[in-house]
PDB file of C-alpha atoms in Angstrom:
ATOM      1  CA  PRO X   1      59.018  10.305 -29.357  1.00 89.00           C
ATOM      2  CA  LEU X   2      62.549  11.284 -28.364  1.00 94.00           C
ATOM      3  CA  ASP X   3      65.649  11.040 -30.545  1.00 96.00           C
ATOM      4  CA  MET X   4      68.455   9.609 -28.441  1.00 97.00           C
ATOM      5  CA  ALA X   5      72.026   8.463 -28.991  1.00 97.00           C
ATOM      6  CA  VAL X   6      73.845   6.168 -26.565  1.00 98.00           C
ATOM      7  CA  TRP X   7      77.580   5.511 -26.245  1.00 97.00           C
ATOM      8  CA  TYR X   8      78.820   2.601 -24.133  1.00 97.00           C
ATOM      9  CA  PRO X   9      82.085   0.741 -23.419  1.00 96.00           C
ATOM     10  CA  SER X  10      82.907  -2.213 -25.649  1.00 96.00           C
ATOM     11  CA  ALA X  11      85.909  -4.464 -26.252  1.00 94.00           C
ATOM     12  CA  THR X  12      85.284  -4.613 -29.991  1.00 95.00           C
ATOM     13  CA  SER X  13      88.214  -4.390 -32.396  1.00 94.00           C
ATOM     14  CA  ALA X  14      86.014  -3.213 -35.275  1.00 97.00           C
ATOM     15  CA  THR X  15      86.919  -0.004 -37.094  1.00 96.00           C
ATOM     16  CA  PRO X  16      85.087   3.011 -35.632  1.00 95.00           C
ATOM     17  CA  GLN X  17      83.252   5.609 -37.674  1.00 95.00           C
ATOM     18  CA  LEU X  18      82.492   9.251 -36.952  1.00 96.00           C
ATOM     19  CA  PHE X  19      79.168  10.248 -35.461  1.00 96.00           C
ATOM     20  CA  ALA X  20      77.726  13.784 -35.255  1.00 96.00           C
ATOM     21  CA  ASP X  21      80.137  14.751 -38.030  1.00 97.00           C
ATOM     22  CA  ASN X  22      78.919  17.394 -40.497  1.00 95.00           C
ATOM     23  CA  VAL X  23      80.090  20.376 -42.537  1.00 94.00           C
ATOM     24  CA  VAL X  24      80.462  22.479 -39.378  1.00 96.00           C
ATOM     25  CA  PHE X  25      81.465  20.136 -36.545  1.00 97.00           C
ATOM     26  CA  VAL X  26      84.073  17.417 -36.166  1.00 97.00           C
ATOM     27  CA  GLY X  27      82.448  14.135 -35.164  1.00 97.00           C
ATOM     28  CA  ALA X  28      83.489  11.625 -32.518  1.00 95.00           C
ATOM     29  CA  PRO X  29      84.512   8.003 -33.170  1.00 94.00           C
ATOM     30  CA  ALA X  30      82.443   4.973 -32.187  1.00 95.00           C
ATOM     31  CA  VAL X  31      81.568   1.499 -33.457  1.00 96.00           C
ATOM     32  CA  PRO X  32      77.819   1.118 -34.112  1.00 96.00           C
ATOM     33  CA  ASP X  33      75.961  -1.685 -32.335  1.00 95.00           C
ATOM     34  CA  ALA X  34      79.105  -3.198 -30.807  1.00 97.00           C
ATOM     35  CA  PRO X  35      78.635  -5.769 -28.014  1.00 97.00           C
ATOM     36  CA  PRO X  36      78.765  -4.110 -24.575  1.00 97.00           C
ATOM     37  CA  ILE X  37      81.293  -5.037 -21.909  1.00 95.00           C
ATOM     38  CA  ALA X  38      79.841  -7.211 -19.150  1.00 93.00           C
ATOM     39  CA  GLY X  39      79.175  -5.789 -15.703  1.00 93.00           C
ATOM     40  CA  GLU X  40      77.535  -2.594 -14.448  1.00 95.00           C
ATOM     41  CA  HIS X  41      78.603   0.859 -15.614  1.00 96.00           C
ATOM     42  CA  PRO X  42      77.829   4.373 -14.365  1.00 97.00           C
ATOM     43  CA  LEU X  43      75.391   6.299 -16.566  1.00 97.00           C
ATOM     44  CA  VAL X  44      75.721   9.925 -17.709  1.00 98.00           C
ATOM     45  CA  VAL X  45      72.777  11.652 -19.416  1.00 98.00           C
ATOM     46  CA  LEU X  46      73.542  14.772 -21.473  1.00 98.00           C
ATOM     47  CA  SER X  47      71.270  17.789 -22.048  1.00 98.00           C
ATOM     48  CA  HIS X  48      72.093  20.187 -24.900  1.00 98.00           C
ATOM     49  CA  GLY X  49      71.613  23.938 -24.998  1.00 97.00           C
ATOM     50  CA  PHE X  50      68.903  26.051 -26.638  1.00 96.00           C
ATOM     51  CA  GLY X  51      68.778  25.262 -30.362  1.00 94.00           C
ATOM     52  CA  GLY X  52      71.421  22.533 -30.044  1.00 95.00           C
ATOM     53  CA  ASN X  53      71.219  18.764 -30.433  1.00 97.00           C
ATOM     54  CA  TRP X  54      72.629  15.540 -29.028  1.00 97.00           C
ATOM     55  CA  GLY X  55      75.689  15.804 -31.256  1.00 97.00           C
ATOM     56  CA  ASN X  56      76.981  19.012 -29.638  1.00 97.00           C
ATOM     57  CA  GLN X  57      78.644  17.137 -26.786  1.00 98.00           C
ATOM     58  CA  ALA X  58      79.603  14.002 -28.759  1.00 97.00           C
ATOM     59  CA  TRP X  59      83.241  14.777 -27.843  1.00 98.00           C
ATOM     60  CA  LEU X  60      82.354  14.371 -24.168  1.00 98.00           C
ATOM     61  CA  ALA X  61      80.168  11.317 -24.675  1.00 97.00           C
ATOM     62  CA  SER X  62      82.832   9.496 -26.669  1.00 96.00           C
ATOM     63  CA  ALA X  63      85.557  10.305 -24.140  1.00 96.00           C
ATOM     64  CA  LEU X  64      83.498   9.182 -21.132  1.00 96.00           C
ATOM     65  CA  ALA X  65      82.371   5.982 -22.854  1.00 95.00           C
ATOM     66  CA  GLY X  66      86.021   5.196 -23.526  1.00 93.00           C
ATOM     67  CA  GLN X  67      86.617   5.428 -19.776  1.00 93.00           C
ATOM     68  CA  GLY X  68      83.809   3.064 -18.802  1.00 94.00           C
ATOM     69  CA  PHE X  69      80.653   5.183 -18.689  1.00 96.00           C
ATOM     70  CA  ILE X  70      77.392   4.635 -20.538  1.00 97.00           C
ATOM     71  CA  VAL X  71      76.402   8.017 -21.975  1.00 98.00           C
ATOM     72  CA  ALA X  72      72.970   8.948 -23.342  1.00 98.00           C
ATOM     73  CA  ALA X  73      72.044  12.204 -25.083  1.00 98.00           C
ATOM     74  CA  VAL X  74      68.598  13.293 -26.263  1.00 97.00           C
ATOM     75  CA  ASN X  75      67.221  15.945 -28.590  1.00 98.00           C
ATOM     76  CA  HIS X  76      64.809  18.088 -26.555  1.00 98.00           C
ATOM     77  CA  PRO X  77      61.718  18.711 -28.752  1.00 97.00           C
ATOM     78  CA  GLY X  78      61.123  22.401 -29.407  1.00 97.00           C
ATOM     79  CA  THR X  79      64.566  23.541 -28.279  1.00 97.00           C
ATOM     80  CA  THR X  80      66.688  21.418 -30.605  1.00 96.00           C
ATOM     81  CA  SER X  81      67.987  22.196 -34.071  1.00 93.00           C
ATOM     82  CA  LYS X  82      66.081  19.090 -35.186  1.00 91.00           C
ATOM     83  CA  ASP X  83      62.711  20.354 -33.897  1.00 93.00           C
ATOM     84  CA  ARG X  84      61.935  24.016 -33.267  1.00 94.00           C
ATOM     85  CA  SER X  85      58.186  23.671 -32.738  1.00 95.00           C
ATOM     86  CA  PRO X  86      57.038  26.713 -30.698  1.00 95.00           C
ATOM     87  CA  ASP X  87      54.389  24.635 -28.899  1.00 96.00           C
ATOM     88  CA  ALA X  88      56.971  22.054 -27.813  1.00 96.00           C
ATOM     89  CA  ALA X  89      59.489  24.751 -26.853  1.00 96.00           C
ATOM     90  CA  ALA X  90      56.933  26.430 -24.589  1.00 97.00           C
ATOM     91  CA  GLN X  91      56.709  23.207 -22.568  1.00 97.00           C
ATOM     92  CA  LEU X  92      60.089  23.928 -21.016  1.00 97.00           C
ATOM     93  CA  TRP X  93      59.248  21.751 -18.015  1.00 97.00           C
ATOM     94  CA  GLN X  94      59.367  18.728 -20.319  1.00 98.00           C
ATOM     95  CA  ARG X  95      63.161  18.961 -20.633  1.00 98.00           C
ATOM     96  CA  PRO X  96      63.892  17.286 -17.269  1.00 98.00           C
ATOM     97  CA  VAL X  97      61.181  14.747 -18.107  1.00 98.00           C
ATOM     98  CA  ASP X  98      63.078  13.980 -21.329  1.00 98.00           C
ATOM     99  CA  LEU X  99      66.107  13.053 -19.225  1.00 98.00           C
ATOM    100  CA  SER X 100      64.026  10.808 -16.971  1.00 98.00           C
ATOM    101  CA  ARG X 101      62.680   9.058 -20.055  1.00 98.00           C
ATOM    102  CA  ALA X 102      66.252   8.598 -21.297  1.00 98.00           C
ATOM    103  CA  ILE X 103      67.179   6.940 -17.988  1.00 98.00           C
ATOM    104  CA  ASP X 104      64.141   4.670 -18.342  1.00 98.00           C
ATOM    105  CA  ALA X 105      65.124   3.675 -21.883  1.00 98.00           C
ATOM    106  CA  VAL X 106      68.787   3.003 -21.143  1.00 98.00           C
ATOM    107  CA  THR X 107      68.211   0.984 -17.973  1.00 97.00           C
ATOM    108  CA  ALA X 108      65.687  -1.180 -19.841  1.00 97.00           C
ATOM    109  CA  GLN X 109      68.250  -2.379 -22.430  1.00 96.00           C
ATOM    110  CA  PRO X 110      71.204  -3.946 -20.567  1.00 96.00           C
ATOM    111  CA  GLU X 111      71.713  -6.643 -23.195  1.00 96.00           C
ATOM    112  CA  LYS X 112      72.109  -4.020 -25.930  1.00 96.00           C
ATOM    113  CA  ILE X 113      74.124  -1.240 -24.290  1.00 96.00           C
ATOM    114  CA  GLY X 114      75.270  -2.645 -20.958  1.00 96.00           C
ATOM    115  CA  ALA X 115      73.898  -2.680 -17.426  1.00 96.00           C
ATOM    116  CA  VAL X 116      73.603   0.565 -15.467  1.00 96.00           C
ATOM    117  CA  ALA X 117      74.877   0.870 -11.908  1.00 95.00           C
ATOM    118  CA  LYS X 118      71.656   2.121 -10.336  1.00 89.00           C
ATOM    119  CA  ASN X 119      73.346   4.282  -7.702  1.00 93.00           C
ATOM    120  CA  ARG X 120      75.617   6.010 -10.245  1.00 97.00           C
ATOM    121  CA  ILE X 121      73.417   8.047 -12.563  1.00 98.00           C
ATOM    122  CA  ALA X 122      74.715  11.537 -13.354  1.00 98.00           C
ATOM    123  CA  VAL X 123      73.327  14.321 -15.535  1.00 98.00           C
ATOM    124  CA  VAL X 124      75.447  16.858 -17.453  1.00 98.00           C
ATOM    125  CA  GLY X 125      73.966  19.918 -19.136  1.00 98.00           C
ATOM    126  CA  HIS X 126      75.281  22.795 -21.235  1.00 98.00           C
ATOM    127  CA  SER X 127      73.663  26.246 -21.250  1.00 97.00           C
ATOM    128  CA  LEU X 128      69.883  25.690 -21.070  1.00 97.00           C
ATOM    129  CA  GLY X 129      70.822  22.084 -20.410  1.00 98.00           C
ATOM    130  CA  GLY X 130      72.514  23.263 -17.214  1.00 98.00           C
ATOM    131  CA  ARG X 131      69.169  24.516 -15.959  1.00 97.00           C
ATOM    132  CA  THR X 132      67.604  21.236 -17.056  1.00 98.00           C
ATOM    133  CA  VAL X 133      69.965  19.084 -15.010  1.00 98.00           C
ATOM    134  CA  LEU X 134      69.522  21.274 -11.938  1.00 98.00           C
ATOM    135  CA  GLU X 135      65.773  20.744 -12.127  1.00 98.00           C
ATOM    136  CA  ILE X 136      65.954  16.973 -12.425  1.00 98.00           C
ATOM    137  CA  ALA X 137      68.155  17.068  -9.318  1.00 98.00           C
ATOM    138  CA  GLY X 138      65.514  18.986  -7.353  1.00 98.00           C
ATOM    139  CA  ALA X 139      65.949  22.710  -8.091  1.00 98.00           C
ATOM    140  CA  ARG X 140      62.684  24.646  -8.454  1.00 98.00           C
ATOM    141  CA  PHE X 141      62.096  27.451 -10.935  1.00 98.00           C
ATOM    142  CA  ASP X 142      60.114  30.581 -10.030  1.00 98.00           C
ATOM    143  CA  PRO X 143      58.826  32.371 -13.184  1.00 97.00           C
ATOM    144  CA  ASP X 144      58.004  35.543 -11.243  1.00 97.00           C
ATOM    145  CA  ARG X 145      61.488  35.691  -9.737  1.00 97.00           C
ATOM    146  CA  PHE X 146      63.006  35.265 -13.195  1.00 97.00           C
ATOM    147  CA  ASP X 147      60.811  37.989 -14.707  1.00 97.00           C
ATOM    148  CA  ARG X 148      61.896  40.420 -11.995  1.00 97.00           C
ATOM    149  CA  ASP X 149      65.548  39.557 -12.529  1.00 97.00           C
ATOM    150  CA  CYS X 150      65.284  39.993 -16.307  1.00 97.00           C
ATOM    151  CA  ALA X 151      63.862  43.469 -15.763  1.00 97.00           C
ATOM    152  CA  ILE X 152      67.163  44.266 -14.019  1.00 97.00           C
ATOM    153  CA  ASN X 153      69.421  42.281 -16.398  1.00 96.00           C
ATOM    154  CA  PRO X 154      67.706  42.411 -19.802  1.00 96.00           C
ATOM    155  CA  GLN X 155      71.041  41.997 -21.608  1.00 95.00           C
ATOM    156  CA  LEU X 156      71.344  38.341 -20.591  1.00 96.00           C
ATOM    157  CA  SER X 157      70.824  35.866 -23.420  1.00 95.00           C
ATOM    158  CA  SER X 158      68.923  33.668 -20.977  1.00 95.00           C
ATOM    159  CA  CYS X 159      66.281  36.399 -20.682  1.00 96.00           C
ATOM    160  CA  TYR X 160      66.046  36.846 -24.452  1.00 95.00           C
ATOM    161  CA  ASN X 161      65.709  33.115 -25.122  1.00 95.00           C
ATOM    162  CA  TYR X 162      63.228  32.672 -22.282  1.00 96.00           C
ATOM    163  CA  GLN X 163      61.025  35.390 -23.730  1.00 95.00           C
ATOM    164  CA  LYS X 164      61.348  33.780 -27.158  1.00 93.00           C
ATOM    165  CA  ILE X 165      60.228  30.405 -25.786  1.00 95.00           C
ATOM    166  CA  ASN X 166      57.477  32.061 -23.682  1.00 96.00           C
ATOM    167  CA  PRO X 167      57.062  29.076 -21.329  1.00 97.00           C
ATOM    168  CA  ALA X 168      54.799  30.826 -18.805  1.00 96.00           C
ATOM    169  CA  SER X 169      52.158  32.195 -21.185  1.00 95.00           C
ATOM    170  CA  THR X 170      49.284  30.333 -19.493  1.00 95.00           C
ATOM    171  CA  ALA X 171      48.479  29.527 -15.892  1.00 96.00           C
ATOM    172  CA  GLU X 172      48.900  25.804 -16.615  1.00 96.00           C
ATOM    173  CA  LEU X 173      52.333  26.232 -18.212  1.00 96.00           C
ATOM    174  CA  LYS X 174      53.453  28.532 -15.411  1.00 96.00           C
ATOM    175  CA  SER X 175      52.376  26.003 -12.798  1.00 97.00           C
ATOM    176  CA  LYS X 176      54.215  23.146 -14.508  1.00 97.00           C
ATOM    177  CA  LEU X 177      57.286  25.320 -14.976  1.00 97.00           C
ATOM    178  CA  ALA X 178      57.418  25.823 -11.204  1.00 97.00           C
ATOM    179  CA  SER X 179      56.708  22.192 -10.299  1.00 97.00           C
ATOM    180  CA  ASP X 180      58.980  19.651  -8.631  1.00 97.00           C
ATOM    181  CA  LEU X 181      60.674  17.731 -11.462  1.00 97.00           C
ATOM    182  CA  ARG X 182      63.187  15.804  -9.393  1.00 98.00           C
ATOM    183  CA  ASP X 183      64.177  12.267 -10.371  1.00 98.00           C
ATOM    184  CA  LYS X 184      65.569  10.536  -7.273  1.00 98.00           C
ATOM    185  CA  ARG X 185      67.660   8.192  -9.408  1.00 98.00           C
ATOM    186  CA  VAL X 186      70.044  11.075 -10.227  1.00 98.00           C
ATOM    187  CA  SER X 187      73.092  10.979  -7.967  1.00 97.00           C
ATOM    188  CA  ALA X 188      75.338  13.758  -9.356  1.00 98.00           C
ATOM    189  CA  VAL X 189      75.069  16.893 -11.505  1.00 98.00           C
ATOM    190  CA  VAL X 190      77.491  18.745 -13.782  1.00 98.00           C
ATOM    191  CA  SER X 191      76.636  22.180 -15.189  1.00 98.00           C
ATOM    192  CA  LEU X 192      78.561  23.537 -18.189  1.00 98.00           C
ATOM    193  CA  ASP X 193      78.214  27.340 -18.356  1.00 98.00           C
ATOM    194  CA  LEU X 194      74.513  27.229 -17.626  1.00 97.00           C
ATOM    195  CA  GLY X 195      71.804  29.815 -18.231  1.00 94.00           C
ATOM    196  CA  LEU X 196      68.492  30.683 -16.492  1.00 95.00           C
ATOM    197  CA  SER X 197      69.895  29.782 -13.069  1.00 96.00           C
ATOM    198  CA  ARG X 198      68.777  33.158 -11.714  1.00 96.00           C
ATOM    199  CA  GLY X 199      65.199  31.922 -11.807  1.00 97.00           C
ATOM    200  CA  MET X 200      65.924  29.082  -9.373  1.00 98.00           C
ATOM    201  CA  THR X 201      64.728  29.556  -5.816  1.00 98.00           C
ATOM    202  CA  ASP X 202      67.291  29.986  -3.049  1.00 98.00           C
ATOM    203  CA  GLU X 203      65.497  27.413  -0.908  1.00 98.00           C
ATOM    204  CA  SER X 204      65.568  24.624  -3.490  1.00 98.00           C
ATOM    205  CA  LEU X 205      69.209  25.232  -4.424  1.00 98.00           C
ATOM    206  CA  ALA X 206      70.320  25.231  -0.796  1.00 98.00           C
ATOM    207  CA  ALA X 207      68.568  21.897  -0.287  1.00 98.00           C
ATOM    208  CA  LEU X 208      69.860  20.047  -3.362  1.00 97.00           C
ATOM    209  CA  PRO X 209      70.630  16.522  -2.155  1.00 96.00           C
ATOM    210  CA  VAL X 210      73.306  15.497  -4.683  1.00 98.00           C
ATOM    211  CA  PRO X 211      76.893  16.628  -5.399  1.00 97.00           C
ATOM    212  CA  ILE X 212      77.212  19.335  -8.053  1.00 98.00           C
ATOM    213  CA  LEU X 213      80.135  20.413 -10.240  1.00 98.00           C
ATOM    214  CA  VAL X 214      79.700  23.863 -11.806  1.00 98.00           C
ATOM    215  CA  ILE X 215      82.062  24.615 -14.695  1.00 98.00           C
ATOM    216  CA  ALA X 216      81.986  28.160 -16.040  1.00 98.00           C
ATOM    217  CA  ALA X 217      83.379  29.872 -19.122  1.00 98.00           C
ATOM    218  CA  GLY X 218      85.627  32.675 -17.910  1.00 97.00           C
ATOM    219  CA  ALA X 219      85.920  34.605 -21.186  1.00 96.00           C
ATOM    220  CA  PRO X 220      84.230  38.031 -20.891  1.00 94.00           C
ATOM    221  CA  SER X 221      80.619  37.958 -22.083  1.00 94.00           C
ATOM    222  CA  LYS X 222      77.871  40.554 -21.903  1.00 93.00           C
ATOM    223  CA  GLU X 223      75.147  38.034 -22.725  1.00 93.00           C
ATOM    224  CA  LEU X 224      76.172  35.229 -20.357  1.00 93.00           C
ATOM    225  CA  PRO X 225      78.779  36.462 -17.877  1.00 95.00           C
ATOM    226  CA  ALA X 226      80.057  33.889 -15.405  1.00 96.00           C
ATOM    227  CA  GLN X 227      79.597  36.259 -12.482  1.00 96.00           C
ATOM    228  CA  LEU X 228      75.836  36.526 -13.072  1.00 96.00           C
ATOM    229  CA  GLU X 229      75.199  32.865 -13.871  1.00 96.00           C
ATOM    230  CA  SER X 230      77.590  30.102 -12.771  1.00 98.00           C
ATOM    231  CA  ALA X 231      79.409  32.129 -10.097  1.00 98.00           C
ATOM    232  CA  ASN X 232      76.089  33.382  -8.758  1.00 97.00           C
ATOM    233  CA  LEU X 233      74.725  29.837  -8.725  1.00 98.00           C
ATOM    234  CA  ILE X 234      77.586  28.387  -6.699  1.00 98.00           C
ATOM    235  CA  GLN X 235      76.961  30.934  -3.938  1.00 98.00           C
ATOM    236  CA  ARG X 236      73.471  29.487  -3.479  1.00 98.00           C
ATOM    237  CA  LEU X 237      74.388  25.802  -3.516  1.00 98.00           C
ATOM    238  CA  PRO X 238      75.362  23.646  -0.500  1.00 98.00           C
ATOM    239  CA  LYS X 239      79.037  24.394   0.106  1.00 97.00           C
ATOM    240  CA  ALA X 240      79.966  20.929   1.331  1.00 97.00           C
ATOM    241  CA  SER X 241      78.775  19.128  -1.804  1.00 97.00           C
ATOM    242  CA  SER X 242      79.391  21.704  -4.558  1.00 98.00           C
ATOM    243  CA  ARG X 243      82.487  22.538  -6.594  1.00 98.00           C
ATOM    244  CA  TYR X 244      83.172  25.483  -8.896  1.00 98.00           C
ATOM    245  CA  ILE X 245      85.714  25.680 -11.712  1.00 98.00           C
ATOM    246  CA  GLU X 246      86.053  28.721 -13.974  1.00 98.00           C
ATOM    247  CA  ILE X 247      88.093  28.139 -17.130  1.00 98.00           C
ATOM    248  CA  ALA X 248      89.550  31.515 -18.056  1.00 97.00           C
ATOM    249  CA  ASP X 249      90.031  30.912 -21.784  1.00 97.00           C
ATOM    250  CA  ALA X 250      86.747  29.082 -22.405  1.00 98.00           C
ATOM    251  CA  SER X 251      83.782  30.786 -24.047  1.00 97.00           C
ATOM    252  CA  HIS X 252      80.183  29.671 -23.774  1.00 97.00           C
ATOM    253  CA  PHE X 253      80.603  27.727 -27.022  1.00 97.00           C
ATOM    254  CA  THR X 254      83.843  25.972 -26.067  1.00 98.00           C
ATOM    255  CA  PHE X 255      81.641  23.199 -24.678  1.00 98.00           C
ATOM    256  CA  MET X 256      80.347  22.407 -28.179  1.00 98.00           C
ATOM    257  CA  SER X 257      82.161  20.209 -30.721  1.00 97.00           C
ATOM    258  CA  LEU X 258      85.270  21.331 -32.594  1.00 97.00           C
ATOM    259  CA  CYS X 259      84.590  23.409 -35.701  1.00 97.00           C
ATOM    260  CA  LYS X 260      85.968  22.448 -39.082  1.00 97.00           C
ATOM    261  CA  THR X 261      87.981  24.731 -41.342  1.00 96.00           C
ATOM    262  CA  GLY X 262      85.595  27.103 -43.102  1.00 96.00           C
ATOM    263  CA  ALA X 263      82.817  26.546 -40.572  1.00 96.00           C
ATOM    264  CA  VAL X 264      82.654  30.199 -39.502  1.00 96.00           C
ATOM    265  CA  GLN X 265      82.129  31.360 -43.069  1.00 95.00           C
ATOM    266  CA  ARG X 266      79.486  28.696 -43.700  1.00 94.00           C
ATOM    267  CA  LEU X 267      77.601  29.622 -40.552  1.00 94.00           C
ATOM    268  CA  ASP X 268      77.748  33.367 -41.179  1.00 95.00           C
ATOM    269  CA  GLU X 269      76.559  32.933 -44.746  1.00 94.00           C
ATOM    270  CA  ASP X 270      73.563  30.982 -43.508  1.00 90.00           C
ATOM    271  CA  VAL X 271      72.759  33.173 -40.478  1.00 90.00           C
ATOM    272  CA  PRO X 272      74.964  36.269 -39.981  1.00 93.00           C
ATOM    273  CA  GLY X 273      76.644  36.126 -36.584  1.00 91.00           C
ATOM    274  CA  ASP X 274      76.248  32.379 -36.060  1.00 92.00           C
ATOM    275  CA  GLY X 275      79.970  31.887 -36.625  1.00 95.00           C
ATOM    276  CA  ILE X 276      80.425  32.923 -32.993  1.00 95.00           C
ATOM    277  CA  ILE X 277      79.848  29.312 -31.947  1.00 95.00           C
ATOM    278  CA  CYS X 278      83.319  28.469 -33.278  1.00 96.00           C
ATOM    279  CA  GLY X 279      85.007  31.087 -31.089  1.00 95.00           C
ATOM    280  CA  ASP X 280      86.726  30.586 -27.748  1.00 96.00           C
ATOM    281  CA  GLY X 281      88.221  33.107 -25.328  1.00 94.00           C
ATOM    282  CA  GLU X 282      90.933  35.598 -26.234  1.00 91.00           C
ATOM    283  CA  ASN X 283      94.367  33.927 -26.508  1.00 93.00           C
ATOM    284  CA  ALA X 284      92.638  30.628 -25.775  1.00 95.00           C
ATOM    285  CA  ARG X 285      94.241  27.231 -25.902  1.00 97.00           C
ATOM    286  CA  PRO X 286      92.953  25.027 -28.731  1.00 97.00           C
ATOM    287  CA  ARG X 287      89.358  23.958 -28.072  1.00 98.00           C
ATOM    288  CA  GLU X 288      90.328  20.293 -27.963  1.00 97.00           C
ATOM    289  CA  VAL X 289      92.832  21.027 -25.174  1.00 98.00           C
ATOM    290  CA  ILE X 290      90.218  22.831 -23.081  1.00 98.00           C
ATOM    291  CA  GLN X 291      87.795  19.984 -23.702  1.00 98.00           C
ATOM    292  CA  GLN X 292      90.372  17.466 -22.491  1.00 98.00           C
ATOM    293  CA  GLN X 293      90.516  19.488 -19.262  1.00 98.00           C
ATOM    294  CA  VAL X 294      86.723  19.388 -19.005  1.00 98.00           C
ATOM    295  CA  VAL X 295      86.656  15.619 -19.526  1.00 97.00           C
ATOM    296  CA  SER X 296      89.243  15.172 -16.758  1.00 97.00           C
ATOM    297  CA  LEU X 297      87.299  17.408 -14.372  1.00 98.00           C
ATOM    298  CA  ILE X 298      84.066  15.521 -14.971  1.00 98.00           C
ATOM    299  CA  ARG X 299      85.710  12.099 -14.810  1.00 96.00           C
ATOM    300  CA  ASP X 300      87.404  12.931 -11.499  1.00 96.00           C
ATOM    301  CA  PHE X 301      84.190  14.383 -10.075  1.00 97.00           C
ATOM    302  CA  LEU X 302      82.062  11.392 -11.018  1.00 96.00           C
ATOM    303  CA  GLY X 303      84.714   8.945  -9.897  1.00 91.00           C
ATOM    304  CA  GLU X 304      84.736  10.153  -6.293  1.00 43.00           C
ATOM    305  CA  PRO X 305      83.651   8.840  -3.892  1.00 29.00           C
ATOM    306  CA  ALA X 306      83.702   5.153  -4.936  1.00 36.00           C
ATOM    307  CA  ASN X 307      80.184   4.488  -3.698  1.00 35.00           C
ATOM    308  CA  ARG X 308      78.557   7.299  -5.723  1.00 35.00           C
TER     309      ARG X 308
END
């Protein structure tokens, strides 16, 4: 089973409530089980990062739904804060499959959440989710290539987390990790400061058949520097259909929900160092302002051309 949340446009006048709101993160407003607006709507499926959950990008889901998109977000078993099973985590190839299952579920319920425009299905992923959305679009992962790269760049958090997950520990897992996981229903991809891209093959990236928007965090980072991940990725993608935006004052965690007052202390008391997820770049604009920029970039990208 997959836990999934879906936002969709509605004309309801009912009072919204906050979802994905907790002691750390500010939630996003929505009306539960409201009647959907008639007609077809583009679909966006969200993939969270390692150890995250569907609530991490609720700010983005709520904003896009308010502009006419249906947005679905799943918890990836094994790599979510709701389920850290090592066996499930090791099946890293299942993440793109999770997104395909989300597309299946959403398109099967038009009366409940609205009808999906079949030729307008996009995927958006943050961090490990960025790798996930590349794979469902047709990118292929080479475990041997990634191992060689991590021997050269062991400081990257993507290498540390990959070793922690250990997704290539058997011949069967390694084979599935390198398999073709493309879902031909996906028509556009957005990557938010992704990780593990250095394991993707040059050939599969150069042949990706859908438009791609790569958004990178420009704040200096030893563990996930833009120049070794997002900026490196864009050099290997088709130039005619790929766009790259680096936001100078965004950190890797800027793409997660806003933190509440006292959140850093709460996080550090629970796990020392975890308060970093509330930090943005040096002299950064408020996180909500940067996120408004991200919403605009994604909305403009998905809105062009009209037949996407």
